[in-house]
Short mmCIF file of C-alpha atoms in Angstrom, two decimals:
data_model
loop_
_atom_site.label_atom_id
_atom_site.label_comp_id
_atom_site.label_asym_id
_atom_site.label_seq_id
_atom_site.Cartn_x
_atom_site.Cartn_y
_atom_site.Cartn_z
CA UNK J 9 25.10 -5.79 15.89
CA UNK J 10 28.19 -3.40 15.05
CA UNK J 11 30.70 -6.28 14.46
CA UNK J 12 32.98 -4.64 12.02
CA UNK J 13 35.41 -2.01 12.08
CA UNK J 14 33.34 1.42 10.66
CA UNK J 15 35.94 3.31 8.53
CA UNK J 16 35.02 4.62 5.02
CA UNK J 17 36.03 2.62 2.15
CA UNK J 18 35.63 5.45 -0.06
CA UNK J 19 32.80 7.38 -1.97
CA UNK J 20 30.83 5.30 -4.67
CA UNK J 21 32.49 6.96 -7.79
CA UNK J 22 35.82 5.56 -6.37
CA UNK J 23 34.44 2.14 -5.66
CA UNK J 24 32.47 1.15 -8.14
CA UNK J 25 35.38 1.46 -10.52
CA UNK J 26 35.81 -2.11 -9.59
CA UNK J 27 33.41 -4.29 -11.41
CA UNK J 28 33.31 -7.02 -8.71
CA UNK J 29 32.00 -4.28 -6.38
CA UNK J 30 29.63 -2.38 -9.03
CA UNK J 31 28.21 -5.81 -9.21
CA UNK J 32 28.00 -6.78 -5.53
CA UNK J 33 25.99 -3.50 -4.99
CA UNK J 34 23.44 -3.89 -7.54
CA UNK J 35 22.44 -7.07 -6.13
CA UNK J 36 22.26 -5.91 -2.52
CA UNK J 37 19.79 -2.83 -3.78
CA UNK J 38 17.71 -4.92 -6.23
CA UNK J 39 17.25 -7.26 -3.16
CA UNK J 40 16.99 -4.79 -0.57
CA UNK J 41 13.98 -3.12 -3.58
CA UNK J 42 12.04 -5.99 -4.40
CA UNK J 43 12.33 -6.82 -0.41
CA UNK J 44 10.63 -3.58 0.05
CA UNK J 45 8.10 -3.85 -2.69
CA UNK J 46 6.98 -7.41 -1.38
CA UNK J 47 6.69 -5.92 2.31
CA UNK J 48 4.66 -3.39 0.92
CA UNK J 49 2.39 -5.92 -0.74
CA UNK J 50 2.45 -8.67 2.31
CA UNK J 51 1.44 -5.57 4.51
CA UNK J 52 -1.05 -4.56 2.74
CA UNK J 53 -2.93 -7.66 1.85
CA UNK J 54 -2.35 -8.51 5.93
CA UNK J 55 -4.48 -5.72 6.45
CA UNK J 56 -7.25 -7.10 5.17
CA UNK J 57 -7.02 -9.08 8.85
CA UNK J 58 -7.04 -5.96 10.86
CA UNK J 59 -9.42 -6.43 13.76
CA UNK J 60 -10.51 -2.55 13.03
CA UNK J 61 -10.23 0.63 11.07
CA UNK J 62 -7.21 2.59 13.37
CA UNK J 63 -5.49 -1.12 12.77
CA UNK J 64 -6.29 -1.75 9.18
CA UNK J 65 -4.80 2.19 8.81
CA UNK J 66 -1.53 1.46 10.87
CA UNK J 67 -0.77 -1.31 8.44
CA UNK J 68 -1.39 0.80 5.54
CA UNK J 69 0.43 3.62 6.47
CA UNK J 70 3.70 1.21 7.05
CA UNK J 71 3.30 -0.25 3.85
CA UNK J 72 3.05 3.29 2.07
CA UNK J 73 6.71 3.69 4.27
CA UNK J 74 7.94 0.42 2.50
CA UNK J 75 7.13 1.70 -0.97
CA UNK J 76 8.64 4.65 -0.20
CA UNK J 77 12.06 2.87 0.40
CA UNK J 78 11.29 1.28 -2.41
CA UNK J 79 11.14 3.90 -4.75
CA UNK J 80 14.05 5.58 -3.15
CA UNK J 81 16.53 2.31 -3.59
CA UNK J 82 14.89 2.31 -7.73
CA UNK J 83 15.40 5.70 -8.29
CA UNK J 84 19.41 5.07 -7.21
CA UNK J 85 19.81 2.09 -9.66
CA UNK J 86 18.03 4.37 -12.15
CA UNK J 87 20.75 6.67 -11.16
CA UNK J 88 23.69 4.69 -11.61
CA UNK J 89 22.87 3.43 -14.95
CA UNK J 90 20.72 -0.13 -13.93
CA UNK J 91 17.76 -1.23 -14.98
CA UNK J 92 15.77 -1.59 -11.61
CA UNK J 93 13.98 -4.66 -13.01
CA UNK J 94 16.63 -6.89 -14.29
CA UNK J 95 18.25 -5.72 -10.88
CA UNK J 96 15.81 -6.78 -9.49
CA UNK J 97 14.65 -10.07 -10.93
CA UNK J 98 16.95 -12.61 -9.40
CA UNK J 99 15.20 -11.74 -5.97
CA UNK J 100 11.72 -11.96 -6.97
CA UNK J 101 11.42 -16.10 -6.53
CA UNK J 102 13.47 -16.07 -2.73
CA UNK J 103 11.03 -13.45 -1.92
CA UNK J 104 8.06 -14.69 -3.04
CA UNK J 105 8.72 -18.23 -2.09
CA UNK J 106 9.27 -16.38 1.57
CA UNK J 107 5.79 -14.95 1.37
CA UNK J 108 4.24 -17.79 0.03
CA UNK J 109 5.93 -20.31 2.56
CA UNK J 110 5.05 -18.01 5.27
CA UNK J 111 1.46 -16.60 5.18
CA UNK J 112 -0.16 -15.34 7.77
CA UNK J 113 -2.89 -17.54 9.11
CA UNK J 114 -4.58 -14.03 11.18
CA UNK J 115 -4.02 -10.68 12.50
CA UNK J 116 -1.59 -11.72 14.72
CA UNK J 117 0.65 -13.62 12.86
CA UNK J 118 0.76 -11.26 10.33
CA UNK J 119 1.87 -8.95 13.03
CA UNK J 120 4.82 -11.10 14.09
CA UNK J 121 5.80 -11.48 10.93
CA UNK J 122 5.92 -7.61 10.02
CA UNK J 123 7.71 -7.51 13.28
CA UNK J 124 10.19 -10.22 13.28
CA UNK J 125 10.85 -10.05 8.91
CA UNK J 126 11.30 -6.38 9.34
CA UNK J 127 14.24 -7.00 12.16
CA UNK J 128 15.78 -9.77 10.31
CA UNK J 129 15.96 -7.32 7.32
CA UNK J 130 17.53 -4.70 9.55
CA UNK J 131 19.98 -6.95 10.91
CA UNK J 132 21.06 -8.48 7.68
CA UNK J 133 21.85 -4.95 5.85
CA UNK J 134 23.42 -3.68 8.82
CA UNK J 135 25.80 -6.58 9.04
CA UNK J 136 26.47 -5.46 5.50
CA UNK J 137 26.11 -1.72 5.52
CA UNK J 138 29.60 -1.90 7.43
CA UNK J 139 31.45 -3.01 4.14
CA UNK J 140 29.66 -0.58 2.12
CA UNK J 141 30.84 2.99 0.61
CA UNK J 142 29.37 6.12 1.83
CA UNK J 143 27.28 6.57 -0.49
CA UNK J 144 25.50 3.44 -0.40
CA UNK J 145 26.07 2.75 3.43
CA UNK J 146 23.80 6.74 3.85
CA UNK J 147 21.24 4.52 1.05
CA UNK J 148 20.62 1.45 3.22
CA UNK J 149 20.68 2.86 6.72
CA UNK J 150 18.33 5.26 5.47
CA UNK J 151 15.49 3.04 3.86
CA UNK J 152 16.39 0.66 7.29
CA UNK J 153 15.35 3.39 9.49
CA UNK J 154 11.85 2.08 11.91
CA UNK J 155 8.89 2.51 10.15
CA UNK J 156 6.80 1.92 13.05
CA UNK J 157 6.56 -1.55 12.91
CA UNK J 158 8.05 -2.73 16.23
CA UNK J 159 6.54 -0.98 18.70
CA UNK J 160 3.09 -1.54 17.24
CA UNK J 161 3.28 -5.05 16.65
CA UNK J 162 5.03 -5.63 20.27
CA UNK J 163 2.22 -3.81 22.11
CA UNK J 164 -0.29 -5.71 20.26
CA UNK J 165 1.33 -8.88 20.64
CA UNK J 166 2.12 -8.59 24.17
CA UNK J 167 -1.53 -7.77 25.48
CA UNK J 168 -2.62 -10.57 23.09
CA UNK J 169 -0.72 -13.21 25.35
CA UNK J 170 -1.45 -11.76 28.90
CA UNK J 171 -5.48 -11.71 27.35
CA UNK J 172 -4.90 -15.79 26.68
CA UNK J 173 -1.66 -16.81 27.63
CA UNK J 174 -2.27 -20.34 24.96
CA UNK J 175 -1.45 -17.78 21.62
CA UNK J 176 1.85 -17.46 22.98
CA UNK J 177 2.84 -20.81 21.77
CA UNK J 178 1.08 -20.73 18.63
CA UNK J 179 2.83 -17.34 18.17
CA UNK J 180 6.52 -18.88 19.23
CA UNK J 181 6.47 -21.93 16.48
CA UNK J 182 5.36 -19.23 14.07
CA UNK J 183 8.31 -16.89 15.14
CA UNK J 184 10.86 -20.61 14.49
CA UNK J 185 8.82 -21.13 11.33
CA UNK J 186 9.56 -17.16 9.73
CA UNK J 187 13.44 -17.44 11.00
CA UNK J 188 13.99 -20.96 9.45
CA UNK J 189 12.19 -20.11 5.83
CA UNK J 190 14.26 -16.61 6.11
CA UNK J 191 17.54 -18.71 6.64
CA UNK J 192 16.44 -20.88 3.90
CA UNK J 193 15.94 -18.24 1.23
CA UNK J 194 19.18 -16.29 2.54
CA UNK J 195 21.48 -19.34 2.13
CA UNK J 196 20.06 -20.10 -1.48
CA UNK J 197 20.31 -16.73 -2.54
CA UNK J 198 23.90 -16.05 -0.58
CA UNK J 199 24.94 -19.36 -3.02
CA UNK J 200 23.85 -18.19 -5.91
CA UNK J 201 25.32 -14.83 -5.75
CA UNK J 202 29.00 -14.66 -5.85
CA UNK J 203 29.19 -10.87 -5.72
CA UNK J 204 27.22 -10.46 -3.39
CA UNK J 205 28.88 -13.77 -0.92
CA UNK J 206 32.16 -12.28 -1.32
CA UNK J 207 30.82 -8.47 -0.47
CA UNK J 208 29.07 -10.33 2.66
CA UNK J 209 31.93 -12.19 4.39
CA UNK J 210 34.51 -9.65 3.70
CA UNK J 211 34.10 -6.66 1.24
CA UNK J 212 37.12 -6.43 -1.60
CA UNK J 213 39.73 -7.56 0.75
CA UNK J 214 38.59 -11.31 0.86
CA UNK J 215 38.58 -13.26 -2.72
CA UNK J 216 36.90 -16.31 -2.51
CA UNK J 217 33.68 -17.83 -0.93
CA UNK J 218 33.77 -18.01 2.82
CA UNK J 219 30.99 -20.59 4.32
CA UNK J 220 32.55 -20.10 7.80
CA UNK J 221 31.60 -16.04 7.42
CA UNK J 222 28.56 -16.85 5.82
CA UNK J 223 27.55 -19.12 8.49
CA UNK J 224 29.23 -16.76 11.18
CA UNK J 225 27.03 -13.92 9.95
CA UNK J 226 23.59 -16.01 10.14
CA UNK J 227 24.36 -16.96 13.72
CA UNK J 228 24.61 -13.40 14.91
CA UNK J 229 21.19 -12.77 13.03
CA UNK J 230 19.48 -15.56 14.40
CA UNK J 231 21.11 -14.53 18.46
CA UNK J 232 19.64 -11.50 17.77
CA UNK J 233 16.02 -13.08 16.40
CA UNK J 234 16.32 -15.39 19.64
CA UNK J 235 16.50 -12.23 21.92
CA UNK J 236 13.68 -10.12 20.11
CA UNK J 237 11.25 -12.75 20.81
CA UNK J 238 11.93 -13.51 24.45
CA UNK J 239 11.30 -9.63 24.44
CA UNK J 240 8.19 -10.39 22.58
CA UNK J 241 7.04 -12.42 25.46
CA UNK J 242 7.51 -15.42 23.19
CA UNK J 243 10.23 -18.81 23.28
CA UNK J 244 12.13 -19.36 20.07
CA UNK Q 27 -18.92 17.96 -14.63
CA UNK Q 28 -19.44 21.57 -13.48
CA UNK Q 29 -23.56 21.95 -13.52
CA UNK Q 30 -23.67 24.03 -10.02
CA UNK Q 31 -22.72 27.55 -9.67
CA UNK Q 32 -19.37 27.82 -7.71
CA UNK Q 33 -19.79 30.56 -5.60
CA UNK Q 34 -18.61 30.56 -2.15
CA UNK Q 35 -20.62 29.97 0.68
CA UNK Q 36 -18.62 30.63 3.39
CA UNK Q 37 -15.30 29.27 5.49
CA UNK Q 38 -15.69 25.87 7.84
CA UNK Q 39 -15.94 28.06 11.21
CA UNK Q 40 -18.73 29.73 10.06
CA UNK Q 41 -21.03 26.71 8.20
CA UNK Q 42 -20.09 24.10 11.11
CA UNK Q 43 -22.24 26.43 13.47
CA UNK Q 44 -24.85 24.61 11.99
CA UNK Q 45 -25.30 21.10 13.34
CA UNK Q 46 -26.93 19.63 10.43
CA UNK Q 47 -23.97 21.38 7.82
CA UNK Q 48 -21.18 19.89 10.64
CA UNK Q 49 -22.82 16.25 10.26
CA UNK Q 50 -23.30 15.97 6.42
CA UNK Q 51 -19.84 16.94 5.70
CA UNK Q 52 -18.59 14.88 8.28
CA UNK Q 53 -20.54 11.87 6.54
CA UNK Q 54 -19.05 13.11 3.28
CA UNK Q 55 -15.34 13.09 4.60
CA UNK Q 56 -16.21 9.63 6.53
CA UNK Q 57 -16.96 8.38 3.33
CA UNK Q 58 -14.09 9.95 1.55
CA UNK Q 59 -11.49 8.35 4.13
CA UNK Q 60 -12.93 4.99 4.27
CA UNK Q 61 -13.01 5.33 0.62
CA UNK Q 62 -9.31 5.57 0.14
CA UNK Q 63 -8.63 3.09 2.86
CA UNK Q 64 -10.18 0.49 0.90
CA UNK Q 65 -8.90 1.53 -2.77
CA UNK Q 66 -5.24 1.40 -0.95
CA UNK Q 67 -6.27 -1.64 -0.13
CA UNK Q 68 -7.99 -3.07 -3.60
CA UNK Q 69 -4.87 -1.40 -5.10
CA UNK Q 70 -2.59 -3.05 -2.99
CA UNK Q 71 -4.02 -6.87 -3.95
CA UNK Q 72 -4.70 -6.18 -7.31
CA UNK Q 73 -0.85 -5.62 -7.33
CA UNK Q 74 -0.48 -9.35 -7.13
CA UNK Q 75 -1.84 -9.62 -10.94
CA UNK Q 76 0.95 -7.62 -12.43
CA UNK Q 77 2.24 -8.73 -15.23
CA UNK Q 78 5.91 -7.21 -14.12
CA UNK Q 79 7.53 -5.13 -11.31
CA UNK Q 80 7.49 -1.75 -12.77
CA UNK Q 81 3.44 -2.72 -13.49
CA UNK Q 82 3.38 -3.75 -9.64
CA UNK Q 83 5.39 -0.97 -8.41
CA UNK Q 84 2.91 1.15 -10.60
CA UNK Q 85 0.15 0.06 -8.94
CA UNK Q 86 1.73 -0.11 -5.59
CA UNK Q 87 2.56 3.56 -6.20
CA UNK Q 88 -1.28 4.63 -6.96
CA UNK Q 89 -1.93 2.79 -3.72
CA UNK Q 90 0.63 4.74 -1.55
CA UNK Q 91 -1.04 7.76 -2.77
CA UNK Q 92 -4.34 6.89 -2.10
CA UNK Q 93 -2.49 6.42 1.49
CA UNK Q 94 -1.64 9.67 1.75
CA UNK Q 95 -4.92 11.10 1.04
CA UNK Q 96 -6.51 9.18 3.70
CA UNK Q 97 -3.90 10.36 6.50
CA UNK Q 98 -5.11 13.77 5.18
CA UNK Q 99 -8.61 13.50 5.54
CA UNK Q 100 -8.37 11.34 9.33
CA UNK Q 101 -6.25 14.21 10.23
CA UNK Q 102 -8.63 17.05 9.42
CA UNK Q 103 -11.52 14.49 11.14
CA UNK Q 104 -9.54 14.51 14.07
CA UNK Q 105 -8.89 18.75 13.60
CA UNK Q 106 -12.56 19.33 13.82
CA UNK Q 107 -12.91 17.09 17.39
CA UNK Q 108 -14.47 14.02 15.29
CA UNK Q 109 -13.54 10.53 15.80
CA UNK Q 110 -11.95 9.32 12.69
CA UNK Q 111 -12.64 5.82 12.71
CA UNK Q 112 -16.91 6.29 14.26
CA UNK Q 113 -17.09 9.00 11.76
CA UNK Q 114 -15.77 6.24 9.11
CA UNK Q 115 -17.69 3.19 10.22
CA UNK Q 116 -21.15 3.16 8.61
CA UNK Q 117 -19.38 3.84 5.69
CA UNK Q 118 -17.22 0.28 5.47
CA UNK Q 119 -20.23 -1.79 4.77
CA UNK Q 120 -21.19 -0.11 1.70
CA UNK Q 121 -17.61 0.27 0.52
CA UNK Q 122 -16.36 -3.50 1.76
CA UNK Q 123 -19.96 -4.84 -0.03
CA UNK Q 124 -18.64 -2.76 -3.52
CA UNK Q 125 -14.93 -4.60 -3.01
CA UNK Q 126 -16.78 -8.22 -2.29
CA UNK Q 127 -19.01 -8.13 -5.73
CA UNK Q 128 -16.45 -6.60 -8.21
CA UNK Q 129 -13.06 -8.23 -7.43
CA UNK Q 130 -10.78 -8.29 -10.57
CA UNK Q 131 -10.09 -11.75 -11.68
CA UNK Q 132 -7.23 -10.64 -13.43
CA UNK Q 133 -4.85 -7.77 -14.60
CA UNK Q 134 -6.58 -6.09 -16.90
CA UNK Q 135 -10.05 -5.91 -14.70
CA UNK Q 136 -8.20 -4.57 -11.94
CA UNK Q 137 -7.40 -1.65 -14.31
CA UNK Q 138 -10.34 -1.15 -15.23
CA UNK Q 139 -11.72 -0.99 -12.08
CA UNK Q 140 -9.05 1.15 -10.86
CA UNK Q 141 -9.57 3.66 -13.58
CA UNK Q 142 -13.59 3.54 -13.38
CA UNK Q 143 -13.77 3.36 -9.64
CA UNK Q 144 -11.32 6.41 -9.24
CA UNK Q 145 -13.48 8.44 -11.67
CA UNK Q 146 -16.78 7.38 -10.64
CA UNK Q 147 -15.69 9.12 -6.84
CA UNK Q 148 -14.09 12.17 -8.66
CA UNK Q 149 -17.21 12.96 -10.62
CA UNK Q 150 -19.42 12.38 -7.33
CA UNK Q 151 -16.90 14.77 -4.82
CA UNK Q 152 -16.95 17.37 -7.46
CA UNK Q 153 -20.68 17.64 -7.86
CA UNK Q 154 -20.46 18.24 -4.03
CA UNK Q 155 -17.64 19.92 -3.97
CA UNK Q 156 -19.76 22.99 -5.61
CA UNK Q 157 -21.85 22.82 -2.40
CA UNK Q 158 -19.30 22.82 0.68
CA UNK Q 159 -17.66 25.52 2.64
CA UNK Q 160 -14.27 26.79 1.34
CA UNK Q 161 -12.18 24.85 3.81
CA UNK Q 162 -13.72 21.36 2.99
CA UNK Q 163 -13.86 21.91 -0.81
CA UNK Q 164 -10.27 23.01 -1.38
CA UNK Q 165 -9.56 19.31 0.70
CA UNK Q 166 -12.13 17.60 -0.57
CA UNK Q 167 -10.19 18.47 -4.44
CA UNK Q 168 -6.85 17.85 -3.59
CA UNK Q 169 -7.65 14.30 -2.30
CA UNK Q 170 -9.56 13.84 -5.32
CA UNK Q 171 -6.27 15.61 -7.20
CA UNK Q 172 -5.10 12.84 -10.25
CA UNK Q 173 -3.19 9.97 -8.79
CA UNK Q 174 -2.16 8.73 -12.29
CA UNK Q 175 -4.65 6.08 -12.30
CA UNK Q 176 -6.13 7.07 -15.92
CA UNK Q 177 -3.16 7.54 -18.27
CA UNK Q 178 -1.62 3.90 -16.73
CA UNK Q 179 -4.53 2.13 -17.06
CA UNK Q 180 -5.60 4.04 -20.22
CA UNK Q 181 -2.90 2.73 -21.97
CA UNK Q 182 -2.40 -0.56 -21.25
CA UNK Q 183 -6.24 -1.34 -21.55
CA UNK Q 184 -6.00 -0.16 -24.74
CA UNK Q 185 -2.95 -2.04 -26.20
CA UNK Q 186 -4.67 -5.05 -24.90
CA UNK Q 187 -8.05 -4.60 -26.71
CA UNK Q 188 -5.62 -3.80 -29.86
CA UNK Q 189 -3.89 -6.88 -29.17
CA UNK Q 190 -6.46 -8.68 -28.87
CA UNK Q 191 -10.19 -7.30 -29.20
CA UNK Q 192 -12.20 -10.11 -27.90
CA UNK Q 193 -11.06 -8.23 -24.64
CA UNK Q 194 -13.38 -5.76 -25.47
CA UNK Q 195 -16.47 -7.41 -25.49
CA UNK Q 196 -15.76 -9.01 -21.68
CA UNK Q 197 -14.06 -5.81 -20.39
CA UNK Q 198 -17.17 -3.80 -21.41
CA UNK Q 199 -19.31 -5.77 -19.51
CA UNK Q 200 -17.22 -5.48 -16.21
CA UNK Q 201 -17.46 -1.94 -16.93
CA UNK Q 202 -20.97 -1.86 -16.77
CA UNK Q 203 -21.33 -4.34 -13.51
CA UNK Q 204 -18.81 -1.86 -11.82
CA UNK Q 205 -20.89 0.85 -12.70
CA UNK Q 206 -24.49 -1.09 -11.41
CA UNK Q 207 -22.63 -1.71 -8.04
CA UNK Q 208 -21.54 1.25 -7.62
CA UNK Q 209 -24.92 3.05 -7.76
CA UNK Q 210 -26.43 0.45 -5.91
CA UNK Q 211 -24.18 0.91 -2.96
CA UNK Q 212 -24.03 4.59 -3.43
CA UNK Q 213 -27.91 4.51 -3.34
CA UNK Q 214 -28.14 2.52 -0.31
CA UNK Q 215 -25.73 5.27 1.81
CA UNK Q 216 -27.95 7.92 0.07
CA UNK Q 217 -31.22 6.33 1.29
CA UNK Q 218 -29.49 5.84 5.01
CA UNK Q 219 -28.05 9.18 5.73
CA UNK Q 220 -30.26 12.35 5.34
CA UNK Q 221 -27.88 15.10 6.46
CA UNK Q 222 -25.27 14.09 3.48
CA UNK Q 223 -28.58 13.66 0.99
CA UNK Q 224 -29.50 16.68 1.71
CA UNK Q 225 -26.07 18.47 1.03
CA UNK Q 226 -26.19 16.22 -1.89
CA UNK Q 227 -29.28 17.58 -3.95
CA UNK Q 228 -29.09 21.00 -2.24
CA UNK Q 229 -27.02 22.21 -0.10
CA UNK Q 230 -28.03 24.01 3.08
CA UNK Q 231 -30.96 25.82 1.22
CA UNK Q 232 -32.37 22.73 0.44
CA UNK Q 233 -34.79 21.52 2.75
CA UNK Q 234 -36.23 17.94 2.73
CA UNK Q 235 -35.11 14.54 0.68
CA UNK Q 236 -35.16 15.58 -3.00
CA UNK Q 237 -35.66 11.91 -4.95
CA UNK Q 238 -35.85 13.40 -7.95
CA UNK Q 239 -32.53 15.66 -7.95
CA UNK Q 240 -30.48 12.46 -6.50
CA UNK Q 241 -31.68 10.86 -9.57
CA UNK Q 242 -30.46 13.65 -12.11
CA UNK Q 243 -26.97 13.46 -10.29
CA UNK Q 244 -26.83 10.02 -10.72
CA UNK Q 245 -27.55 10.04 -14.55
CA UNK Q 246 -25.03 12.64 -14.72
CA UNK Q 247 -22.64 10.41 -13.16
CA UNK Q 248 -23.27 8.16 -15.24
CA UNK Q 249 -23.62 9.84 -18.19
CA UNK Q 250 -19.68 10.56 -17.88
CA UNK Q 251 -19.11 6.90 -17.70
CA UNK Q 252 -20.83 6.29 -20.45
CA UNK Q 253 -18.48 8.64 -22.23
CA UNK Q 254 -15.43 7.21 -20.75
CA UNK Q 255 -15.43 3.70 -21.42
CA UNK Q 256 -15.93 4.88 -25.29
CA UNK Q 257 -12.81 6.59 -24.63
CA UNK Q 258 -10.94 3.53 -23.30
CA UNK Q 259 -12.58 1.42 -26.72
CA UNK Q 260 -15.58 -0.15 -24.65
CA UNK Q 261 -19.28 -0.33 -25.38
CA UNK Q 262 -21.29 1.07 -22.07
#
């Protein structure tokens, strides 16, 4: 998904000078922190569906990686002279509306959904990680590294459809269902958020709101959710 | 809570000769693992009453660490040629049974719960801590090692009954139904497995089912609690 051009804009002492960009950062870490700490929290209480212990511990163990990120991205806005909760708080309803719209039903849909929210995530900041300073770019990539989840879910998932073929399109619907809500939430939040639009669809060279970016950007994200679930074994 | 003597009885290699030794301590460090699986787990949910984000990043940072402590203990299980999750399983009925009947109905029970639960175990590894090889004891203590839950929880239960006291009066008697549970289910796994009763009351030098010695360990257990929910500004 490397789209952009990947010089360095400069360190984060340099950047942030510029109060659009100070601004447009803070938001991207206070959603990229409560995004973690709600992973964390959907992971966890998906484990609860785990048809074993080795299963139930696999989930654990990638929600202890989420809150890990998150504490990371908190102790960097702690760092930079934020307060990680009022940073944070203009993310909480998209996210939990997400969760809530989108609760798993089972074991495997909670599976597809660690699998498939985790890539959307990774997609989204990467897009973004391009316009970023060094600083902050080494931040995001970093807390965006694999934690494990796609190669466990797709093994699972996989030999769940060749053992009965029917969950497959149960599973596919599900896969539509997590990509539109995601979209949903995105586009509300993109709206709301001029700092963070503007750092989107062109970092501090573009002024001004660009829907045709915006909308540019989501397509790539959505080509690339389309090809992860073929791969999954699954239509979309 | 130190009533044995704590003199050494020897290093792992040597005690696990014996096969009755090798299966009581694996019981104990089944039960220790499946333990913190499940209060990860609790944790984790009772996250979802927070009253904030730092209070649920709090909590979802006690849970992480319980985490941790399991990944230690499976990996030692899996050092000493045990299966982790057959050495875990007759242990998830108990624990899963002690989850089902005391589930927080709010924020301030989960506390509670947290705080009681976490040193209900501590006081119960430590009186059997006195009685295990050098190897499993120094584990079996840094797993049990403070995770934070009782200065959190400590305070905030406390600024609540100030707040309001009536609190008092209902927290004190989920104290006490936390407690009853607790021995009941410990009780049960007590009655069930002989080769971790007998390292309970006595260590390899012990031989037989000593009723009477359970009992005394129990009311010392207990006795603690007693004193700690006077500490947290609760009747017992």
């Amino acid at each position: 998904m490397e789209t952009q051009e990947s010089g360095s804009i400069g360190d984060w002492a340099t950047r942030a000078a510029d109060p659009d960009y100070r601004a447009a950062v803070l938001d991207l870490l206070g959603a990229l922190a409560y995004g973690e700490l709600s992973a964390f929290e959907r992971l966890a209480e998906d484990a609860k569906f785990a048809p074993g212990i080795a299963d139930k511990a696999a989930l654990a163990r990638m929600a202890s990686a989420e809150f890990q990120h998150y504490q990371l991205l908190h102790d960097r806005l702690a760092e930079v002279g934020a307060d990680p909760t009022e940073v944070m708080s203009p993310f909480v309803e998209p996210l939990e509306n997400f969760h809530r719209l989108t609760a798993p039903s089972d074991w495997l849909e909670g599976l597809v959904k660690a699998y498939v929210g985790d890539a959307i995530a990774t997609d989204f900041y990467r897009e973004v990680a391009v316009r970023l300073d060094d600083d902050t770019r080494e931040l995001v990539l970093g807390v965006m590294a694999d934690t494990g989840h796609a190669e466990f879910a797709v093994e699972r998932v996989r030999r769940a459809i060749e053992e009965n073929p029917r969950v497959g399109g149960r599973l596919a619907l599900w896969g539509r269902r997590l990509m539109g809500e995601a979209l949903s939430q995105a586009q509300r939040v993109v709206a709301e958020r001029d700092a963070l639009s503007n750092l989107l669809v062109g970092g501090a060279e573009v002024q001004g709101f660009d829907l045709v970016e915006v909308g540019k950007m989501f397509n790539r994200i959505t080509e690339a959710h389309t090809r992860r679930m073929a791969a999954l074994g699954l239509a979309s």
